[in-house]
CSV table of C-alpha atoms in Angstrom, one decimal:
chain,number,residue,atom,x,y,z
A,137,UNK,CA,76.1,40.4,64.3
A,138,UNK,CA,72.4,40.7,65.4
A,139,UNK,CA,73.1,38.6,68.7
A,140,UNK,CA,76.7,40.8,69.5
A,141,UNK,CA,74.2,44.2,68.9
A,142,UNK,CA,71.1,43.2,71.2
A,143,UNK,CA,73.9,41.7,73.7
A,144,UNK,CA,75.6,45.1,73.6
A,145,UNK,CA,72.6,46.9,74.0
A,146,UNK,CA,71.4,44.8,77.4
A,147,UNK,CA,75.2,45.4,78.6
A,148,UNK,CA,74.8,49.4,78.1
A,149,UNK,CA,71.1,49.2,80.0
A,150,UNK,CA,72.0,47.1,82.9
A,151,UNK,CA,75.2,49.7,83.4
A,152,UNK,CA,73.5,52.6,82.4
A,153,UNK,CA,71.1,55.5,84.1
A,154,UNK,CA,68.0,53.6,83.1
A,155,UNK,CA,69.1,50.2,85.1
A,156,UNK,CA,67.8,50.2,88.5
A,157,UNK,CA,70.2,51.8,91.2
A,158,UNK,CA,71.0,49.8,94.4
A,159,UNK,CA,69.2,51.2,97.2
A,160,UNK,CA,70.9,53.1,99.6
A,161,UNK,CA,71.0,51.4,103.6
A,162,UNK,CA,69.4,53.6,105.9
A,163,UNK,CA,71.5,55.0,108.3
A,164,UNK,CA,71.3,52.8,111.6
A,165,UNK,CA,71.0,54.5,115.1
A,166,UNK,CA,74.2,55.3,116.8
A,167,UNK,CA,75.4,52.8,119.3
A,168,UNK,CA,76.9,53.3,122.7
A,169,UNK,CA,78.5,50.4,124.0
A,170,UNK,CA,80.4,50.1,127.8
A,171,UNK,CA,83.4,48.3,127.1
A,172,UNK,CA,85.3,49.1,130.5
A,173,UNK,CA,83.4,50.4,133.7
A,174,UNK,CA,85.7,49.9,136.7
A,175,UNK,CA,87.8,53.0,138.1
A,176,UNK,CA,91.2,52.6,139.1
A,177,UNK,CA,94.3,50.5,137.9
A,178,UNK,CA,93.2,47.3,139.4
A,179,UNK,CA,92.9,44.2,137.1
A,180,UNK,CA,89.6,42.7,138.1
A,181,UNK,CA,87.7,39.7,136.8
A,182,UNK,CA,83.9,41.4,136.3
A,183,UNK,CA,85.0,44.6,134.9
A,184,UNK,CA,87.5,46.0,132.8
A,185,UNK,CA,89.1,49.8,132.8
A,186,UNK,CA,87.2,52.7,131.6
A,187,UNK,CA,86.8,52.2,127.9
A,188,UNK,CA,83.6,53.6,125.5
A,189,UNK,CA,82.6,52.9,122.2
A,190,UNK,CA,80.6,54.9,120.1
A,191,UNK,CA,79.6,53.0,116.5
A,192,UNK,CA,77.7,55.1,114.0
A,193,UNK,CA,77.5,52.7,110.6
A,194,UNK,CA,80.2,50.8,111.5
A,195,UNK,CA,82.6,53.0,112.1
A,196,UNK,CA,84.4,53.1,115.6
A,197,UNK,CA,85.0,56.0,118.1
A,198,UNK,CA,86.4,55.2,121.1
A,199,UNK,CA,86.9,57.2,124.3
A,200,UNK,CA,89.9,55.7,126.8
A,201,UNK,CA,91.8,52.5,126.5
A,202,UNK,CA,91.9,50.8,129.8
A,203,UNK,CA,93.1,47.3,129.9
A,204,UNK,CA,91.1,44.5,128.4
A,205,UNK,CA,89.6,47.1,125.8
A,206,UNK,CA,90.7,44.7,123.3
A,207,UNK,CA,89.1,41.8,124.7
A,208,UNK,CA,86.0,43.6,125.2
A,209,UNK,CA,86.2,44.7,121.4
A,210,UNK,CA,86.4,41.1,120.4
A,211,UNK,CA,83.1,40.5,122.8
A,212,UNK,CA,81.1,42.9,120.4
A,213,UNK,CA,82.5,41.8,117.2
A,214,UNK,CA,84.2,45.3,116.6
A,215,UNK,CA,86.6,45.4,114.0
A,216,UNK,CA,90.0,47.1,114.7
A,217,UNK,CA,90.0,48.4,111.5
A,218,UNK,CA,86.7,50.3,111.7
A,219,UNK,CA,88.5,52.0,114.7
A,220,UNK,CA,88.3,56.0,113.3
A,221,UNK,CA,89.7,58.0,115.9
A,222,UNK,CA,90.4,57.7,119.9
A,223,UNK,CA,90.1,60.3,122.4
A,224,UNK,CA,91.5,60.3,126.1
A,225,UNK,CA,90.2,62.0,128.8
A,226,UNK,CA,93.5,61.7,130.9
A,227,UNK,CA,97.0,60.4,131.6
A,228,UNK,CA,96.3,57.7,134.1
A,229,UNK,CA,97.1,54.5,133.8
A,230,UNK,CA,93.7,52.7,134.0
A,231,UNK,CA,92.4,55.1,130.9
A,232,UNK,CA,95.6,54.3,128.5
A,233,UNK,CA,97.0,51.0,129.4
A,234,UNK,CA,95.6,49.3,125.8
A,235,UNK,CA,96.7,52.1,123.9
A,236,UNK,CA,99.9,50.1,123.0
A,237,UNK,CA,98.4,47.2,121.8
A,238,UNK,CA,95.5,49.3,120.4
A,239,UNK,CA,97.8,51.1,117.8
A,240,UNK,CA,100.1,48.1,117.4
A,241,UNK,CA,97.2,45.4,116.1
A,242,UNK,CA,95.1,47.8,114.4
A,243,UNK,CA,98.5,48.8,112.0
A,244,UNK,CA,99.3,44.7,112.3
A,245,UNK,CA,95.7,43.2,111.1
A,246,UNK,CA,94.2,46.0,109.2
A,247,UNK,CA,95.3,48.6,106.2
A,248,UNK,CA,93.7,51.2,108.1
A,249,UNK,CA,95.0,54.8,107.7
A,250,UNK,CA,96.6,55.9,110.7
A,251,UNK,CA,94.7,56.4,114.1
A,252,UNK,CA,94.0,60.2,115.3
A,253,UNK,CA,94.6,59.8,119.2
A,254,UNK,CA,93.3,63.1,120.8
A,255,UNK,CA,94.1,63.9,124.2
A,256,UNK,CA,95.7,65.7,126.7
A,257,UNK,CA,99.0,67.8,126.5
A,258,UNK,CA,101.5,65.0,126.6
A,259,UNK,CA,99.0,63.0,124.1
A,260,UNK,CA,101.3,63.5,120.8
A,261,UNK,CA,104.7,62.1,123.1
A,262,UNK,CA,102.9,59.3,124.4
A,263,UNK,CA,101.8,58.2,121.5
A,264,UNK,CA,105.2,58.7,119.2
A,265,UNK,CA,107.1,57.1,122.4
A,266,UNK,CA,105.0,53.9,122.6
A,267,UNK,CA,105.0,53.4,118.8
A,268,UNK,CA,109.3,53.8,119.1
A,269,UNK,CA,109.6,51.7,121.8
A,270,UNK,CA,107.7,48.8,120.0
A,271,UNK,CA,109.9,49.1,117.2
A,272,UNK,CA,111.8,45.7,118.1
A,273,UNK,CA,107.9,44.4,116.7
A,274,UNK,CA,108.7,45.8,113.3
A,275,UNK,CA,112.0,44.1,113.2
A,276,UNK,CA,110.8,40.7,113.8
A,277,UNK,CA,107.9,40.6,111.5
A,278,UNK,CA,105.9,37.5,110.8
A,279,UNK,CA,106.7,37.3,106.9
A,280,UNK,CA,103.1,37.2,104.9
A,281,UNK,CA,102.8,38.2,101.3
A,282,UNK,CA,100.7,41.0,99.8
A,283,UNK,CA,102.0,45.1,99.8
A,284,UNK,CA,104.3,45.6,102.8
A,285,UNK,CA,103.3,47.6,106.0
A,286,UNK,CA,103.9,51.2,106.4
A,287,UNK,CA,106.5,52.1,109.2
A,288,UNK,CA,104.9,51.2,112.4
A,289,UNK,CA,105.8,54.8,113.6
A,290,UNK,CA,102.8,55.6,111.0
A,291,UNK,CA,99.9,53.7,113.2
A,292,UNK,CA,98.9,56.3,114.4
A,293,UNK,CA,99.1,60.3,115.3
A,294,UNK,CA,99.1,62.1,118.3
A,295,UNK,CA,97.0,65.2,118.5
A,296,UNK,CA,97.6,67.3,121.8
A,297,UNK,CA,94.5,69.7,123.2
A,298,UNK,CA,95.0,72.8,124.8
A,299,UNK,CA,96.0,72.7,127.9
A,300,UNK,CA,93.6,75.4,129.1
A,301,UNK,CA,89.8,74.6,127.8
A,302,UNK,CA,87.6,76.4,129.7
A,303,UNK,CA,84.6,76.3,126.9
A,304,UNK,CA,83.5,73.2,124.4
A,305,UNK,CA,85.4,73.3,121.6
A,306,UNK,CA,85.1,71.2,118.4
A,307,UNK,CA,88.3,69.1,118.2
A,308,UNK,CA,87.2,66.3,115.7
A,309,UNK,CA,84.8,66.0,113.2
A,310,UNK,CA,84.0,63.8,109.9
A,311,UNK,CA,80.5,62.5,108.0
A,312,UNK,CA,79.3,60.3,111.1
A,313,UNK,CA,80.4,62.5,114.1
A,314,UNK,CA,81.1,65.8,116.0
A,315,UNK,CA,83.4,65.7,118.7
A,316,UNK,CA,83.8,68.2,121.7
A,317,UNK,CA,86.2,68.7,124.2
A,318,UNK,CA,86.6,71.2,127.5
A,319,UNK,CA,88.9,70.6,130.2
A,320,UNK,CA,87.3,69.6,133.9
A,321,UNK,CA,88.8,69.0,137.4
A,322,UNK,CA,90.8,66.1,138.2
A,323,UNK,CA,93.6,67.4,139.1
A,324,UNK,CA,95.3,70.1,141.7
A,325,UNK,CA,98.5,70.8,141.2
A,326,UNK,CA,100.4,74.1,141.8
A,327,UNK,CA,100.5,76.0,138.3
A,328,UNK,CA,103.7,75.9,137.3
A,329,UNK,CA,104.6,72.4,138.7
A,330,UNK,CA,106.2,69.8,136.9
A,331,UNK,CA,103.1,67.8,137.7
A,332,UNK,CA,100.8,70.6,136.3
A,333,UNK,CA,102.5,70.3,133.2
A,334,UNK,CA,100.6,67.1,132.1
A,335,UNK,CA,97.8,67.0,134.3
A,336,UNK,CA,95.1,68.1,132.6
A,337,UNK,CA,91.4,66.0,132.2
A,338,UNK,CA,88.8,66.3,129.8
A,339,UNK,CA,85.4,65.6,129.2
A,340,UNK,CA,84.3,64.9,125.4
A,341,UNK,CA,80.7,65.4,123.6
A,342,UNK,CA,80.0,63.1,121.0
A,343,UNK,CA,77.5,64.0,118.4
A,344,UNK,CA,75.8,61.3,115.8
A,345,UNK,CA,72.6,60.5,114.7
A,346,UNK,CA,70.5,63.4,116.5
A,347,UNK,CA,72.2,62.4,119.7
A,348,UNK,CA,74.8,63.9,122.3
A,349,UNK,CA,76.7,61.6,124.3
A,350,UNK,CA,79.0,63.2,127.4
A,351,UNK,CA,81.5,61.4,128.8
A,352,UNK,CA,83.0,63.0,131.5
A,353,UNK,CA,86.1,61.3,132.4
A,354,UNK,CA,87.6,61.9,135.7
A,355,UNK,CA,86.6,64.7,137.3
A,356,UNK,CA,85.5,66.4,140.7
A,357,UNK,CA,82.2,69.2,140.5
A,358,UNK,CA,82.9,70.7,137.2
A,359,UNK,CA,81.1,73.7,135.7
A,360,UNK,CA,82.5,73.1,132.8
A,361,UNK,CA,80.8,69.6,133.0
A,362,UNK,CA,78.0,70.8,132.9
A,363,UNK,CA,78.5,73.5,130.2
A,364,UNK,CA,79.4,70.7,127.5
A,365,UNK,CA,76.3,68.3,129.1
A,366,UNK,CA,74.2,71.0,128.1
A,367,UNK,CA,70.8,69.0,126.4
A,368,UNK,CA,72.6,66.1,126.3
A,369,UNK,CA,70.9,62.6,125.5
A,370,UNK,CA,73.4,60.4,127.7
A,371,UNK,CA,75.8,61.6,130.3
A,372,UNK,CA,78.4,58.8,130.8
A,373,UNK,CA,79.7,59.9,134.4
A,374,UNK,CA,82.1,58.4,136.5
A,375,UNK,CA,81.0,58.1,140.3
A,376,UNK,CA,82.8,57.3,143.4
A,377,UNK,CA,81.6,55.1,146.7
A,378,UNK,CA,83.3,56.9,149.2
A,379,UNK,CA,82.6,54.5,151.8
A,380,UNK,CA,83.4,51.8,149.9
A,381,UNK,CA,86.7,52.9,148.5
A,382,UNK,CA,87.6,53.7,152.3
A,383,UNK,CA,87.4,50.4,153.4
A,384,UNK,CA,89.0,49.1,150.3
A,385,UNK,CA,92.4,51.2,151.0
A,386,UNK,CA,91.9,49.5,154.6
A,387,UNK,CA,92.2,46.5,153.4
A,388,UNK,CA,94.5,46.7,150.3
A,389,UNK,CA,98.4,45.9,151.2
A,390,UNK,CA,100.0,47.3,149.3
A,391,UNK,CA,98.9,51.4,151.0
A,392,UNK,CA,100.6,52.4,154.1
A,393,UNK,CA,98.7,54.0,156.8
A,394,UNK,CA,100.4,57.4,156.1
A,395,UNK,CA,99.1,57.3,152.1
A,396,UNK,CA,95.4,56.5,152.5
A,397,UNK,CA,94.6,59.9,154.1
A,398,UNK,CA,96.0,61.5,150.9
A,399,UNK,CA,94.4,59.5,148.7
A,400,UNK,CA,91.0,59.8,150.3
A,401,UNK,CA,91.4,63.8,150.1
A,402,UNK,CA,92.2,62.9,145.9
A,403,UNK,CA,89.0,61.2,146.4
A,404,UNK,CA,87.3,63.6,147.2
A,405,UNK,CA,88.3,66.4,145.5
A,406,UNK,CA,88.5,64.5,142.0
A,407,UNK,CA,85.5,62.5,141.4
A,408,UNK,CA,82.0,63.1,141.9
A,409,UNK,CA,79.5,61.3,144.5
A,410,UNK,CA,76.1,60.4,143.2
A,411,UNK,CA,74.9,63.9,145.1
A,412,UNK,CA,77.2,66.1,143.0
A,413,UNK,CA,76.6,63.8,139.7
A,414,UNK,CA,72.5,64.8,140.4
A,415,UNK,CA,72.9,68.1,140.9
A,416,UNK,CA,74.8,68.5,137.5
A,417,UNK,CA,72.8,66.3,135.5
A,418,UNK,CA,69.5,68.4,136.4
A,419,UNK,CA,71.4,72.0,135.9
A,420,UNK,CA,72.3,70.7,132.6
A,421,UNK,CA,69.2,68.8,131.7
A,422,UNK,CA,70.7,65.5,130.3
A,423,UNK,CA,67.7,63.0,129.6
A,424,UNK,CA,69.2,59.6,130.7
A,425,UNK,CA,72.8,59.1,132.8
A,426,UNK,CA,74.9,56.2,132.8
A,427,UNK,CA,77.5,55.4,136.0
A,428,UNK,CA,80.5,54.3,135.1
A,429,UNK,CA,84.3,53.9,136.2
A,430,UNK,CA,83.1,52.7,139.3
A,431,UNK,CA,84.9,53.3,141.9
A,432,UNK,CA,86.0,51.0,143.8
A,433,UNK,CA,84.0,48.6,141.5
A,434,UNK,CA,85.4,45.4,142.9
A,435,UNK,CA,84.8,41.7,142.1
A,436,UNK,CA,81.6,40.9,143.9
A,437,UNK,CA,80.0,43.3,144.8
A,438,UNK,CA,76.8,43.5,145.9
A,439,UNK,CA,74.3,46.5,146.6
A,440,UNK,CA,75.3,48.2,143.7
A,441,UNK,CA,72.0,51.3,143.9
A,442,UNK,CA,74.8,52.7,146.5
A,443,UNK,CA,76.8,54.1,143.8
A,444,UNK,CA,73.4,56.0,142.2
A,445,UNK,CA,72.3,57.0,146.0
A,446,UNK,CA,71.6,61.0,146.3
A,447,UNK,CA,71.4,61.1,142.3
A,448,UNK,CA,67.0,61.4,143.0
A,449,UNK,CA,67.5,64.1,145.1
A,450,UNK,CA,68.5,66.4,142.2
A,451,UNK,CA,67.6,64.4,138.8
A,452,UNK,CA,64.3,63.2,137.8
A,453,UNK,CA,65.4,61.1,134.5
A,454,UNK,CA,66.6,57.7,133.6
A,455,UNK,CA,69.9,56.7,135.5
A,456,UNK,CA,71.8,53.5,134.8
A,457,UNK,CA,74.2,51.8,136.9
A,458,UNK,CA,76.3,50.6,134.0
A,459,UNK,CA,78.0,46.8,133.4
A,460,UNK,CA,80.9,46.2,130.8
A,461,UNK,CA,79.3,45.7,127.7
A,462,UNK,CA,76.0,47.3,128.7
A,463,UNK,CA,74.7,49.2,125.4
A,464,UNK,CA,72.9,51.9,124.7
């Protein structure tokens, strides 16, 4: 009776307030990984589609889906199922094409809840269409044991922004991050056009850990770039080689002489030169900038410090010419 007491009594210490609680980790620094940095929907063998990762204590925030996110995610170990939410700056190809197989393996390997995607008007359709049209998937299941899978129409959830954005607006939040949204310039279609329907591009503000990250998707000179950059401790910019993507149009076969002059004035208009990416990285006093979605960002190339040339003239800080899986 004496031993079942003293036993009882160790049991109640060991469980109770008195025992010695587990230590709490520390929190660990926000990470900013590159996981696609080529502009444009080209498959290339060096870089993959625009892509971003943010990872605050394990938990995954990702910004675009270009092809070979998944592949990428696999280089860095990161688990779909840590995936928390994933925000698009725009409707072009080269920024969604994973989102299929995003949604469909994360509700196939994982019992995660269903993903928020944020994006642009359109976002909510895109993703309730892509999720119906893989239904065939459902029907043909691999038969494992265990609880059975929730409707694959329940992956994930479409969230649509405003289509007009002109100021930074708060559009996701939870315990690890604050996410921030305004609309910029990609895109110049007549208002009231089918095309002007859709086309809308954003730029998102990710805050974690003390920090600010900008990512400014696809855009031309933006005010509202800037606005949302404000004090920022990255800006993740896309940048344009006008040169270079000149010559590459040249060369490509599959552009007729009569589309490359179009496609040079999109060019221009729609994404930024390293001039226009140092003039708003100094009015908005960002600390460190990171090039991304280059464009044309080919295999092979060489003399990559073109893509930053001008930046100096305006900006003073750190500026990196980023490389897939480059992290921050």
């Amino acid at each position: 009776m004496k031993r079942t007491l003293l036993a009882l009594f160790l049991l109640g210490l060991a469980s109770g307030s008195g025992a010695p609680s587990e230590v709490p980790k520390a929190p660990t620094a926000p990470r900013l990984i590159l996981l696609g940095t080529a502009g444009g929907p080209i498959a290339r063998l060096e870089r993959s589609q625009p892509a971003n990762a943010i990872v605050v204590d394990g938990r995954i925030y990702l910004i675009d889906a270009g092809d070979g996110l998944l592949r990428q995610m696999a280089a860095k170990r990161l688990d779909l199922g840590k995936v928390q939410a994933l925000f698009l700056t725009h409707h072009h190809i080269d920024h969604i094409a994973d989102l299929p197989v995003l949604m469909i393996d994360r509700w196939l390997l994982s019992a995660a809840p269903p993903l928020p995607v944020h994006g642009p008007p359109g976002a909510a359709r895109l993703v309730s269409g892509t999720l119906g049209a893989f239904r065939p998937v459902e029907l043909a299941p691999v038969t494992i044991g265990g609880p059975r899978k929730p409707p694959l129409r329940r992956a994930a959830r479409g969230h649509d922004l405003p289509a007009r954005l002109d100021e930074p607006r708060l559009v996701y939040q939870d315990g690890s991050v604050r996410v921030l949204a305004i609309g910029v310039d990609h895109y110049h279609y007549p208002p009231g056009s089918p095309e002007a329907r859709f086309s809308r591009s954003y730029a998102y503000r990710v805050e974690a850990g003390g920090k600010a990250y900008v990512f400014s998707g696809d855009t031309g000179p933006s005010e509202r770039l800037e606005r949302l950059a404000q004090g920022a401790d990255y800006l993740v910019c896309e940048v344009i080689d006008l040169a270079r993507v000149e010559r590459a149009l040249r060369a490509f076969p599959g552009f007729a002489p009569e589309q490359i002059q179009p496609l040079l004035r999109h060019m221009v208009e729609d994404h930024l030169t390293g001039d226009q990416i140092g003039r708003i990285a100094a009015r908005a006093g960002v600390r460190k900038v990171i090039l991304s979605h280059l464009s044309p960002g080919g295999d092979g190339e060489t003399d990559l410090g073109d893509y930053a040339r001008g930046i100096a003239d305006h900006f003073g800080g750190e500026v990196v010419i980023g490389r897939d899986l480059d992290e921050f």
